[in-house]
Short mmCIF file of C-alpha atoms in Angstrom, two decimals:
data_model
loop_
_atom_site.label_atom_id
_atom_site.label_comp_id
_atom_site.label_asym_id
_atom_site.label_seq_id
_atom_site.Cartn_x
_atom_site.Cartn_y
_atom_site.Cartn_z
CA MET A 1 152.00 194.16 136.70
CA GLU A 2 149.31 193.29 134.23
CA ILE A 3 147.02 190.48 135.34
CA LYS A 4 146.82 187.77 132.70
CA GLN A 5 143.92 185.33 132.45
CA PRO A 6 144.81 182.77 135.12
CA LYS A 7 145.00 179.05 134.43
CA LEU A 8 143.02 178.06 137.52
CA VAL A 9 139.57 179.58 137.00
CA CYS A 10 137.43 177.22 139.09
CA LEU A 11 138.05 175.49 142.40
CA GLU A 12 136.19 172.21 142.81
CA GLY A 13 134.43 171.65 146.12
CA GLU A 14 131.46 170.05 147.78
CA ASN A 15 129.30 170.83 150.80
CA LYS A 16 128.17 167.71 152.58
CA CYS A 17 126.65 167.72 156.00
CA PRO A 18 124.61 164.97 157.67
CA TYR A 19 121.29 165.86 159.29
CA ARG A 20 119.03 164.14 161.74
CA TRP A 21 115.68 165.81 161.26
CA SER A 22 113.11 165.46 164.06
CA THR A 23 109.73 164.60 162.64
CA GLY A 24 107.62 166.07 165.42
CA GLU A 25 104.53 164.22 166.65
CA MET A 26 102.16 164.53 163.71
CA VAL A 27 104.62 163.72 160.93
CA GLY A 28 106.09 160.98 163.09
CA ALA A 29 102.67 159.39 163.62
CA PHE A 30 101.97 159.53 159.87
CA LEU A 31 105.30 157.92 158.94
CA THR A 32 104.95 155.29 161.67
CA ALA A 33 101.50 154.30 160.34
CA LEU A 34 103.00 153.90 156.86
CA ARG A 35 105.85 151.77 158.15
CA ASP A 36 104.08 149.59 160.70
CA HIS A 37 100.52 149.31 159.38
CA GLN A 38 100.68 150.30 155.68
CA LYS A 39 97.99 152.85 156.48
CA ILE A 40 97.73 156.43 155.30
CA MET A 41 96.61 158.79 158.06
CA GLY A 42 95.26 162.31 157.64
CA GLY A 43 95.10 165.06 160.24
CA VAL A 44 91.77 166.63 161.15
CA CYS A 45 91.79 170.40 161.58
CA THR A 46 90.08 171.52 164.82
CA GLY A 47 89.07 174.79 163.10
CA CYS A 48 87.83 174.23 159.56
CA GLY A 49 87.44 170.45 159.86
CA ALA A 50 89.57 169.78 156.78
CA VAL A 51 91.25 166.40 156.56
CA ILE A 52 94.86 167.13 155.65
CA VAL A 53 97.03 164.53 153.92
CA PRO A 54 99.89 164.30 154.58
CA PRO A 55 99.25 165.94 157.95
CA SER A 56 101.00 168.68 159.90
CA SER A 57 100.36 169.80 163.47
CA TYR A 58 98.60 172.98 162.28
CA CYS A 59 96.25 173.72 159.40
CA GLU A 60 97.95 175.47 156.47
CA THR A 61 94.60 176.92 155.42
CA CYS A 62 93.09 178.28 158.68
CA SER A 63 96.05 178.09 161.14
CA SER A 64 94.11 176.06 163.73
CA PRO A 65 95.69 173.13 165.56
CA VAL A 66 95.43 169.65 164.04
CA GLU A 67 95.04 167.13 166.82
CA GLU A 68 93.12 164.08 165.70
CA MET A 69 94.16 161.57 163.01
CA ARG A 70 91.92 159.63 160.67
CA GLU A 71 92.69 156.94 158.13
CA VAL A 72 92.19 157.97 154.49
CA GLY A 73 92.41 156.32 151.08
CA PRO A 74 93.96 154.08 150.05
CA ARG A 75 92.38 155.05 146.71
CA GLY A 76 93.00 158.50 145.31
CA VAL A 77 92.18 160.63 142.28
CA VAL A 78 94.89 162.20 140.10
CA MET A 79 94.57 166.00 140.21
CA SER A 80 97.72 166.70 138.15
CA TRP A 81 100.80 164.88 136.91
CA ALA A 82 104.19 165.60 135.38
CA ARG A 83 106.41 163.21 133.43
CA VAL A 84 110.06 162.91 134.43
CA PRO A 85 111.94 161.85 131.28
CA GLU A 86 115.51 161.67 132.57
CA PRO A 87 117.11 160.14 135.68
CA PHE A 88 118.52 162.44 138.35
CA ILE A 89 120.51 162.03 141.56
CA ASP A 90 118.27 161.31 144.58
CA ALA A 91 115.31 160.45 142.35
CA PRO A 92 112.81 158.17 144.11
CA LEU A 93 112.47 155.91 141.05
CA PRO A 94 114.39 155.14 137.86
CA ALA A 95 113.25 157.41 135.00
CA PRO A 96 110.93 157.69 133.30
CA PHE A 97 108.29 158.07 136.00
CA ARG A 98 105.58 160.55 136.85
CA TYR A 99 104.97 162.94 139.70
CA VAL A 100 101.32 163.01 140.72
CA LEU A 101 99.15 165.19 142.88
CA VAL A 102 96.73 162.66 144.28
CA ARG A 103 93.64 163.37 146.40
CA LEU A 104 92.98 160.36 148.60
CA ALA A 105 89.43 159.30 149.48
CA GLY A 106 88.35 161.19 152.58
CA SER A 107 91.01 163.90 152.20
CA ASP A 108 90.48 167.61 151.51
CA THR A 109 94.02 168.20 150.25
CA SER A 110 96.24 166.59 147.62
CA MET A 111 99.46 164.73 148.23
CA VAL A 112 102.55 164.82 146.03
CA HIS A 113 103.79 161.34 145.17
CA VAL A 114 105.08 159.29 142.25
CA ALA A 115 103.58 156.89 139.75
CA PRO A 116 104.73 154.74 136.86
CA ASP A 117 105.12 156.33 133.42
CA ASP A 118 101.84 154.80 132.31
CA ASP A 119 99.33 156.60 130.09
CA ASN A 120 96.60 155.51 132.49
CA VAL A 121 98.07 157.91 135.03
CA ARG A 122 95.90 160.81 133.91
CA VAL A 123 93.90 163.57 135.54
CA GLY A 124 90.79 161.98 137.04
CA ALA A 125 92.23 158.45 137.10
CA ILE A 126 91.95 156.36 140.28
CA LEU A 127 95.26 155.21 141.75
CA ILE A 128 96.10 152.86 144.60
CA PRO A 129 99.29 152.84 146.66
CA GLU A 130 101.83 150.06 146.44
CA PHE A 131 103.84 149.69 149.63
CA ARG A 132 107.45 148.53 149.76
CA GLU A 133 108.31 145.25 151.46
CA GLU A 134 111.02 146.91 153.49
CA ARG A 135 109.73 150.08 155.10
CA ARG A 136 111.76 152.56 157.14
CA GLY A 137 109.31 155.31 158.10
CA SER A 138 109.50 157.46 154.98
CA ILE A 139 107.00 158.83 152.46
CA THR A 140 108.80 156.49 150.03
CA ASP A 141 107.51 153.50 152.06
CA ILE A 142 104.78 153.90 149.47
CA LYS A 143 106.75 152.88 146.39
CA TRP A 144 104.27 154.58 144.08
CA PHE A 145 100.60 154.90 143.21
CA VAL A 146 99.42 152.69 140.35
CA PRO A 147 96.29 152.93 138.18
CA GLU A 148 93.28 150.92 139.27
CA GLY A 149 90.96 150.11 136.37
CA SER A 150 89.08 153.40 136.06
CA GLN A 151 90.69 155.86 133.66
CA GLY A 152 90.75 159.63 133.46
CA ASP A 153 90.51 161.92 130.47
CA GLY A 154 93.59 164.09 130.22
CA MET B 1 105.53 209.08 154.98
CA GLU B 2 108.44 210.18 152.77
CA ASP B 3 108.31 209.98 148.97
CA VAL B 4 110.70 207.33 147.69
CA GLY B 5 112.19 207.18 144.22
CA VAL B 6 114.32 204.73 142.28
CA VAL B 7 117.15 206.97 141.07
CA GLY B 8 119.67 204.56 139.61
CA TRP B 9 120.08 200.98 138.46
CA ALA B 10 122.51 198.69 136.71
CA GLN B 11 122.67 195.12 135.52
CA THR B 12 125.88 193.19 134.95
CA ARG B 13 126.38 191.13 131.83
CA TYR B 14 124.65 187.78 132.06
CA GLY B 15 125.94 184.39 131.03
CA ARG B 16 125.41 180.67 131.45
CA ALA B 17 128.68 180.42 133.39
CA LEU B 18 130.72 183.57 134.02
CA VAL B 19 133.89 181.79 135.15
CA ASP B 20 135.82 185.05 135.16
CA GLU B 21 133.48 186.57 137.78
CA THR B 22 132.96 185.93 141.49
CA PRO B 23 129.85 186.88 143.45
CA GLN B 24 131.85 189.80 144.82
CA SER B 25 133.00 191.06 141.42
CA LEU B 26 129.44 190.89 140.08
CA ILE B 27 128.11 192.74 143.12
CA TYR B 28 130.84 195.35 142.85
CA SER B 29 130.13 196.13 139.21
CA ALA B 30 126.34 196.23 139.75
CA VAL B 31 126.60 198.57 142.76
CA THR B 32 129.14 200.91 141.20
CA GLY B 33 127.13 200.96 137.96
CA ALA B 34 123.90 201.78 139.78
CA LEU B 35 125.58 204.54 141.81
CA ASP B 36 127.10 206.01 138.63
CA SER B 37 123.70 206.07 136.96
CA SER B 38 122.16 207.81 140.00
CA GLY B 39 124.79 210.51 140.40
CA LEU B 40 125.21 209.57 144.09
CA SER B 41 128.36 208.12 145.58
CA ILE B 42 128.64 205.37 148.16
CA GLY B 43 129.36 207.98 150.84
CA ASP B 44 125.86 209.39 150.32
CA ILE B 45 124.19 206.04 151.03
CA ASP B 46 122.70 205.19 154.46
CA ALA B 47 121.62 201.60 154.05
CA VAL B 48 122.40 198.54 151.94
CA ILE B 49 119.86 195.76 151.55
CA ASP B 50 120.99 192.68 149.69
CA ALA B 51 119.60 189.41 148.43
CA GLY B 52 121.67 186.34 147.80
CA SER B 53 121.31 182.60 148.22
CA ASP B 54 123.54 180.86 150.74
CA PHE B 55 122.74 177.59 148.99
CA LEU B 56 123.88 178.85 145.58
CA ASP B 57 126.99 180.40 147.13
CA GLY B 58 127.71 177.26 149.12
CA ARG B 59 128.42 179.21 152.30
CA GLY B 60 126.46 180.42 155.30
CA ILE B 61 125.47 184.02 156.05
CA SER B 62 126.99 184.99 152.72
CA SER B 63 126.53 188.72 153.20
CA CYS B 64 129.41 188.70 155.69
CA VAL B 65 131.68 187.86 152.77
CA THR B 66 130.12 190.27 150.27
CA VAL B 67 129.65 193.29 152.55
CA ASP B 68 132.70 195.13 151.24
CA ALA B 69 131.89 194.53 147.58
CA MET B 70 128.45 196.04 148.27
CA GLY B 71 129.96 199.16 149.77
CA ALA B 72 128.14 198.32 153.00
CA GLN B 73 131.07 198.54 155.39
CA PHE B 74 129.98 200.45 158.49
CA LYS B 75 126.52 201.03 157.04
CA GLU B 76 123.17 199.56 158.01
CA GLU B 77 123.38 196.29 156.07
CA SER B 78 120.65 193.69 156.03
CA LYS B 79 120.06 190.65 153.90
CA VAL B 80 116.76 189.16 152.79
CA ALA B 81 116.32 185.47 152.12
CA GLY B 82 114.31 185.87 148.96
CA ASP B 83 114.26 187.73 145.69
CA GLY B 84 115.96 191.11 145.37
CA LEU B 85 112.57 192.75 144.82
CA LEU B 86 111.76 191.97 148.45
CA ALA B 87 115.04 193.69 149.36
CA ALA B 88 113.79 196.73 147.42
CA ILE B 89 110.56 196.67 149.47
CA TYR B 90 112.62 196.65 152.69
CA ALA B 91 114.69 199.57 151.38
CA TYR B 92 111.51 201.41 150.46
CA MET B 93 110.16 200.97 153.99
CA ARG B 94 113.36 202.20 155.56
CA ILE B 95 113.36 205.38 153.50
CA ALA B 96 109.58 205.90 153.73
CA SER B 97 109.89 205.73 157.53
CA GLY B 98 112.09 208.80 157.46
CA LEU B 99 114.87 207.03 159.37
CA PHE B 100 117.00 206.60 156.23
CA SER B 101 117.43 208.89 153.24
CA SER B 102 118.95 206.56 150.66
CA ALA B 103 119.72 202.91 150.04
CA VAL B 104 121.52 200.58 147.69
CA VAL B 105 119.68 197.36 146.90
CA VAL B 106 121.73 194.59 145.34
CA ALA B 107 120.98 190.99 144.39
CA TYR B 108 123.22 188.44 142.73
CA GLY B 109 123.58 184.81 141.90
CA LYS B 110 125.96 182.39 140.23
CA SER B 111 123.64 179.48 139.56
CA SER B 112 126.29 177.94 137.29
CA GLU B 113 128.56 177.07 140.20
CA SER B 114 126.33 174.33 141.56
CA SER B 115 123.45 172.14 140.40
CA ILE B 116 120.40 174.39 140.21
CA ARG B 117 117.94 171.50 140.27
CA LYS B 118 119.63 170.00 143.30
CA GLN B 119 119.61 173.42 144.97
CA THR B 120 115.91 174.00 144.34
CA ARG B 121 115.27 170.58 145.89
CA THR B 122 116.55 172.02 149.18
CA MET B 123 113.41 174.21 149.19
CA ALA B 124 111.44 171.03 149.82
CA GLU B 125 110.96 170.05 153.47
CA PRO B 126 112.62 166.70 154.23
CA PHE B 127 109.65 164.43 155.06
CA TYR B 128 106.93 164.75 152.47
CA LEU B 129 108.58 166.36 149.43
CA ARG B 130 112.35 166.12 149.49
CA SER B 131 112.38 162.33 149.80
CA LEU B 132 110.44 162.34 146.52
CA GLY B 133 112.99 164.60 144.82
CA LEU B 134 110.53 167.42 144.14
CA ASP B 135 112.22 170.56 142.80
CA ALA B 136 111.21 173.87 141.21
CA LEU B 137 110.78 172.28 137.78
CA SER B 138 108.62 169.33 138.86
CA ALA B 139 106.48 171.49 141.18
CA GLY B 140 106.11 173.92 138.26
CA ALA B 141 105.08 171.12 135.91
CA LEU B 142 102.36 169.95 138.34
CA GLN B 143 101.11 173.53 138.55
CA ALA B 144 101.24 174.00 134.77
CA ARG B 145 98.99 171.02 134.17
CA SER B 146 96.57 172.08 136.94
CA PHE B 147 96.27 175.52 135.38
CA MET B 148 96.00 174.31 131.78
CA ARG B 149 93.35 171.73 132.72
CA GLN B 150 91.34 174.15 134.81
CA TYR B 151 90.93 176.70 132.03
CA GLY B 152 91.40 174.62 128.90
CA ILE B 153 94.67 176.39 128.06
CA GLY B 154 96.44 174.61 125.19
CA PRO B 155 100.18 174.00 124.94
CA ASP B 156 100.24 176.40 121.98
CA ALA B 157 99.21 179.30 124.24
CA CYS B 158 102.07 178.55 126.63
CA ALA B 159 104.51 178.18 123.73
CA ALA B 160 103.37 181.57 122.37
CA VAL B 161 104.64 183.24 125.56
CA ALA B 162 108.14 181.98 124.74
CA VAL B 163 107.86 183.28 121.18
CA LYS B 164 106.74 186.72 122.41
CA ASN B 165 109.38 187.07 125.12
CA ARG B 166 112.31 185.67 123.16
CA LEU B 167 111.51 188.10 120.33
CA ALA B 168 111.46 191.00 122.81
CA GLY B 169 114.77 189.84 124.26
CA VAL B 170 116.54 190.26 120.93
CA LYS B 171 116.49 194.02 121.52
CA ASN B 172 117.59 193.80 125.17
CA PRO B 173 121.33 194.44 125.52
CA HIS B 174 121.28 192.77 128.97
CA ALA B 175 119.51 189.58 127.89
CA GLN B 176 121.41 186.31 128.00
CA LEU B 177 119.35 184.77 125.18
CA ARG B 178 119.00 187.18 122.28
CA LYS B 179 117.79 184.87 119.57
CA GLU B 180 114.13 184.60 118.62
CA VAL B 181 112.37 181.24 118.50
CA THR B 182 109.41 180.06 116.43
CA LEU B 183 106.26 178.42 117.76
CA GLU B 184 107.32 175.24 116.00
CA GLN B 185 110.76 175.29 117.65
CA VAL B 186 109.17 175.70 121.08
CA GLU B 187 106.62 172.96 120.49
CA ARG B 188 109.29 170.60 119.17
CA SER B 189 111.81 171.25 121.92
CA PRO B 190 112.12 168.27 124.29
CA GLU B 191 109.78 167.90 127.24
CA ILE B 192 112.08 168.42 130.21
CA MET B 193 109.18 167.75 132.61
CA SER B 194 105.91 167.47 130.77
CA PRO B 195 103.99 169.63 130.10
CA ILE B 196 107.02 171.99 130.26
CA ARG B 197 109.34 171.97 127.25
CA LYS B 198 112.95 173.08 127.14
CA LEU B 199 112.25 176.38 125.37
CA GLU B 200 109.47 177.15 127.87
CA ALA B 201 111.86 177.24 130.83
CA CYS B 202 114.16 180.05 131.90
CA PRO B 203 117.89 179.67 131.27
CA ILE B 204 120.54 179.22 133.97
CA THR B 205 122.16 182.61 134.44
CA ASP B 206 125.02 184.18 136.36
CA GLY B 207 124.73 187.90 137.07
CA ALA B 208 123.77 190.71 139.40
CA CYS B 209 121.54 193.76 139.53
CA ALA B 210 121.53 196.82 141.78
CA VAL B 211 119.22 199.79 142.23
CA VAL B 212 119.64 203.00 144.21
CA MET B 213 116.65 204.42 146.07
CA ALA B 214 116.37 207.82 147.73
CA GLU B 215 113.89 210.04 149.54
CA GLY B 216 112.05 212.72 147.57
CA GLY B 217 114.32 215.67 148.34
CA ILE B 218 117.46 213.86 147.23
CA ALA B 219 115.75 212.30 144.23
CA ARG B 220 114.49 215.67 142.98
CA SER B 221 117.89 217.31 143.49
CA ILE B 222 119.83 214.76 141.45
CA SER B 223 117.44 213.99 138.62
CA ALA B 224 114.25 215.21 137.02
CA ARG B 225 113.46 211.69 135.88
CA THR B 226 112.93 209.56 138.92
CA ALA B 227 110.85 206.37 138.97
CA TRP B 228 108.66 207.00 142.02
CA VAL B 229 107.60 204.01 144.09
CA THR B 230 103.87 204.48 144.63
CA GLY B 231 102.78 200.99 145.62
CA ILE B 232 104.26 197.92 147.27
CA GLY B 233 102.89 194.52 148.27
CA HIS B 234 104.09 191.07 149.16
CA SER B 235 102.32 187.89 150.10
CA ALA B 236 102.94 184.22 150.82
CA ASP B 237 100.58 181.33 150.09
CA ALA B 238 100.50 178.03 152.01
CA TYR B 239 103.67 175.95 151.65
CA SER B 240 102.30 172.58 150.54
CA PRO B 241 101.42 172.50 146.82
CA GLY B 242 98.58 170.05 147.55
CA VAL B 243 96.92 172.44 150.02
CA ARG B 244 96.78 175.35 147.58
CA ASP B 245 94.51 176.01 144.63
CA LEU B 246 97.48 175.29 142.43
CA HIS B 247 95.86 176.75 139.31
CA ARG B 248 95.76 180.21 140.88
CA ALA B 249 98.70 182.51 141.69
CA ALA B 250 96.92 183.64 144.86
CA SER B 251 99.93 185.27 146.51
CA ALA B 252 100.65 187.31 143.36
CA LYS B 253 97.04 188.47 143.38
CA ARG B 254 97.26 189.59 147.02
CA ALA B 255 100.61 191.30 146.51
CA ALA B 256 99.34 193.14 143.45
CA LEU B 257 96.11 194.20 145.16
CA SER B 258 98.11 195.76 148.00
CA ALA B 259 100.39 197.57 145.57
CA TYR B 260 97.46 198.72 143.40
CA LYS B 261 95.48 199.96 146.40
CA MET B 262 98.42 201.99 147.64
CA ALA B 263 99.13 203.40 144.17
CA GLY B 264 95.46 204.11 143.44
CA VAL B 265 95.38 201.74 140.49
CA ASN B 266 91.81 200.54 139.88
CA ASP B 267 92.06 199.02 136.43
CA PRO B 268 95.59 197.73 135.82
CA LEU B 269 94.92 196.91 132.17
CA SER B 270 94.16 200.52 131.28
CA GLU B 271 96.22 202.31 133.93
CA LEU B 272 99.52 200.44 133.70
CA ASP B 273 101.66 201.08 130.63
CA LEU B 274 103.61 197.85 131.04
CA LEU B 275 104.43 195.05 133.47
CA GLU B 276 107.69 193.24 134.11
CA VAL B 277 106.89 189.86 135.65
CA SER B 278 108.88 186.82 136.80
CA GLU B 279 107.88 183.96 134.50
CA PHE B 280 110.29 181.12 135.21
CA TYR B 281 108.16 178.99 132.87
CA THR B 282 105.81 180.12 130.10
CA TYR B 283 102.60 179.05 131.87
CA GLN B 284 103.45 181.35 134.79
CA GLU B 285 103.14 184.47 132.65
CA LEU B 286 99.61 183.41 131.67
CA MET B 287 98.69 182.71 135.31
CA LEU B 288 100.07 186.11 136.24
CA TYR B 289 97.86 187.90 133.68
CA GLU B 290 94.91 186.78 135.80
CA ALA B 291 96.54 187.30 139.19
CA LEU B 292 97.80 190.78 138.33
CA GLY B 293 94.38 191.81 137.11
CA LEU B 294 94.92 192.07 133.36
CA CYS B 295 92.08 189.67 132.55
CA GLY B 296 89.37 187.57 134.13
CA GLU B 297 89.70 183.94 135.14
CA GLY B 298 90.56 181.69 132.23
CA GLU B 299 91.04 184.60 129.78
CA SER B 300 94.84 184.75 129.77
CA ALA B 301 95.37 182.91 126.50
CA ASP B 302 92.79 185.17 124.82
CA ILE B 303 94.52 188.42 125.74
CA LEU B 304 97.88 187.00 124.71
CA LYS B 305 96.46 185.91 121.36
CA ALA B 306 94.83 189.32 120.86
CA GLY B 307 98.25 190.93 121.28
CA VAL B 308 97.20 192.92 124.37
CA THR B 309 100.39 191.99 126.21
CA GLY B 310 102.67 191.93 123.16
CA PRO B 311 104.88 194.67 121.71
CA GLY B 312 102.71 197.65 120.75
CA GLY B 313 99.79 196.09 122.63
CA ARG B 314 97.60 197.91 125.11
CA THR B 315 99.63 196.70 128.11
CA PRO B 316 102.92 195.05 127.13
CA VAL B 317 104.17 192.38 129.54
CA ASN B 318 107.92 191.80 129.73
CA PRO B 319 109.11 194.20 127.01
CA SER B 320 112.61 193.23 128.22
CA GLY B 321 112.04 189.61 127.22
CA GLY B 322 111.50 188.62 130.85
CA VAL B 323 112.97 185.73 132.77
CA LEU B 324 112.86 183.44 129.73
CA CYS B 325 115.75 185.53 128.35
CA ALA B 326 117.80 185.77 131.58
CA ASN B 327 117.29 184.40 135.09
CA PRO B 328 120.02 185.68 137.40
CA LEU B 329 118.57 184.13 140.59
CA VAL B 330 118.02 185.79 143.11
CA ALA B 331 118.24 189.10 141.27
CA THR B 332 115.46 188.06 138.86
CA GLY B 333 112.70 190.17 140.42
CA LEU B 334 114.99 193.12 141.10
CA VAL B 335 115.81 193.13 137.38
CA ARG B 336 112.08 193.62 136.78
CA LEU B 337 112.24 196.78 138.94
CA ALA B 338 115.31 198.04 137.07
CA GLU B 339 113.55 197.49 133.74
CA ALA B 340 110.27 199.04 134.92
CA SER B 341 112.13 202.05 136.34
CA ALA B 342 114.02 202.52 133.08
CA GLN B 343 110.70 202.44 131.22
CA VAL B 344 108.79 204.99 133.29
CA SER B 345 111.75 207.36 133.38
CA GLY B 346 112.08 207.19 129.60
CA ARG B 347 115.52 205.60 129.74
CA ALA B 348 114.80 202.14 128.34
CA GLY B 349 116.56 202.70 125.01
CA ASP B 350 115.56 200.19 122.34
CA LEU B 351 113.08 198.60 124.74
CA GLN B 352 111.21 201.85 125.45
CA VAL B 353 107.43 201.53 125.51
CA GLU B 354 106.30 204.82 124.10
CA GLY B 355 104.88 207.21 126.67
CA ALA B 356 105.30 204.78 129.56
CA ARG B 357 104.44 206.48 132.85
CA LYS B 358 103.32 203.69 135.18
CA ALA B 359 104.52 200.10 135.50
CA LEU B 360 104.42 197.06 137.77
CA ALA B 361 107.42 194.93 138.71
CA HIS B 362 106.69 191.42 140.04
CA ALA B 363 108.83 188.76 141.70
CA GLY B 364 107.88 185.20 142.46
CA GLY B 365 109.45 182.77 144.90
CA GLY B 366 109.13 179.33 146.43
CA LEU B 367 107.89 176.14 144.82
CA ALA B 368 105.16 176.80 142.20
CA MET B 369 104.89 180.54 142.87
CA GLN B 370 104.24 180.22 146.60
CA THR B 371 105.30 183.82 147.26
CA ALA B 372 105.14 187.11 145.41
CA ALA B 373 106.29 190.70 145.67
CA CYS B 374 105.05 193.66 143.61
CA ILE B 375 106.14 197.28 143.22
CA VAL B 376 104.36 200.00 141.22
CA VAL B 377 106.66 202.70 139.83
CA GLU B 378 105.63 205.83 137.99
CA ARG B 379 107.08 208.93 136.43
#
């Protein structure tokens, strides 16, 4: 029998599965400080001394343990940005908005976060975090970083 | 250590959504095509190494389902979670060890069946990045601006990569996009995530690729035109984009240095006849010129403009049109090996770089080129 082009060519489906991700101590301490104190904490590497924001329990640069925490920011400098023109599912903000790589005062690494679609969000600009009223222990407890006076150049 | 050669390869047709193909049917046609081109049959093969994405397939441990289509039943089968070029490195090691004499390497993907942006978001860990919705495109856009700012690279230089590669792709019978674009068209295409424009990003592609590798004795007995693997390297940078020097493709540099050292390549610009690299976005090809040793820091736009990496240039990059003309994730890097092998064995047809004897194939992976794999092949 010859096989003719079938009518059903695609089967619709969806994979959905709930998770309950353990934060571990370091990430948990960072998210708790955001939620309860509106403070941004970095981790201090016991090896190279780098202040890592947001922190992990080991240093991604020199592999040493990160044990101590230190408050950083709240101000930060824009290292790079990208403009999101269209909305997407699970987006942290309505479009348009910007992704930013922001280096907080006292930090040796940059943090990915979001910012308004404002031309003052430029490389070199100083941003400050705006916290949400209702916080749940998430990186999005910082709603976004907004420009503070000083402006960058590109 | 045994000599190892690439003795056969095949690519399936590529398309935005091949609704008449399943992962298994794509794998089957790539593997049978590669075996046909090698002159070996599946009974001659010791090992099968495959690369697929459980996320794209929407099922776990997907190689259990595809094992028969790969011809891997009752063979040593192993799957890598990464690009197919990494699978080729594993196959190389198995044969070089002397424990195996031949291997099929196959990689496939049907990106059309799900949401590719949503899938690349699953690469982000849940606490710091995924809650922000970061995906391959937005991480790439942050890297693009870091790189362009660091070296004063203009958007026109990035756009020129698309013009070069799309023109090359016109001649590639395997390419999904076979229509050239002008600089103006690229620069006027919408910003999908600034600074990246629509025509600067790879397409969404369904398809598969397979290569056959064999130890020296077998390779010499079946063909006089083997692409010998003379260098391999792979490397992974730190995970967090904010920890890395985002303007440098450091893992690609490490991977290439390993492959060059092994192959005895001291000056890639003069010793390689061509490179096939994985540029998911235009800026990545420029970053890779530096990382793969074709130019000094900040000189990538200059060598592109001078035509060094263009058709007929000193060291053409992506004579196939590259990933901007077809991106069959996770076969993308393995396709680079198939193209490079075709070139150095003089079997690249309309794409042939005259007199090509030595080439590099590169694969990138992770958010913003976190990982890289490189293979040097030569006649």
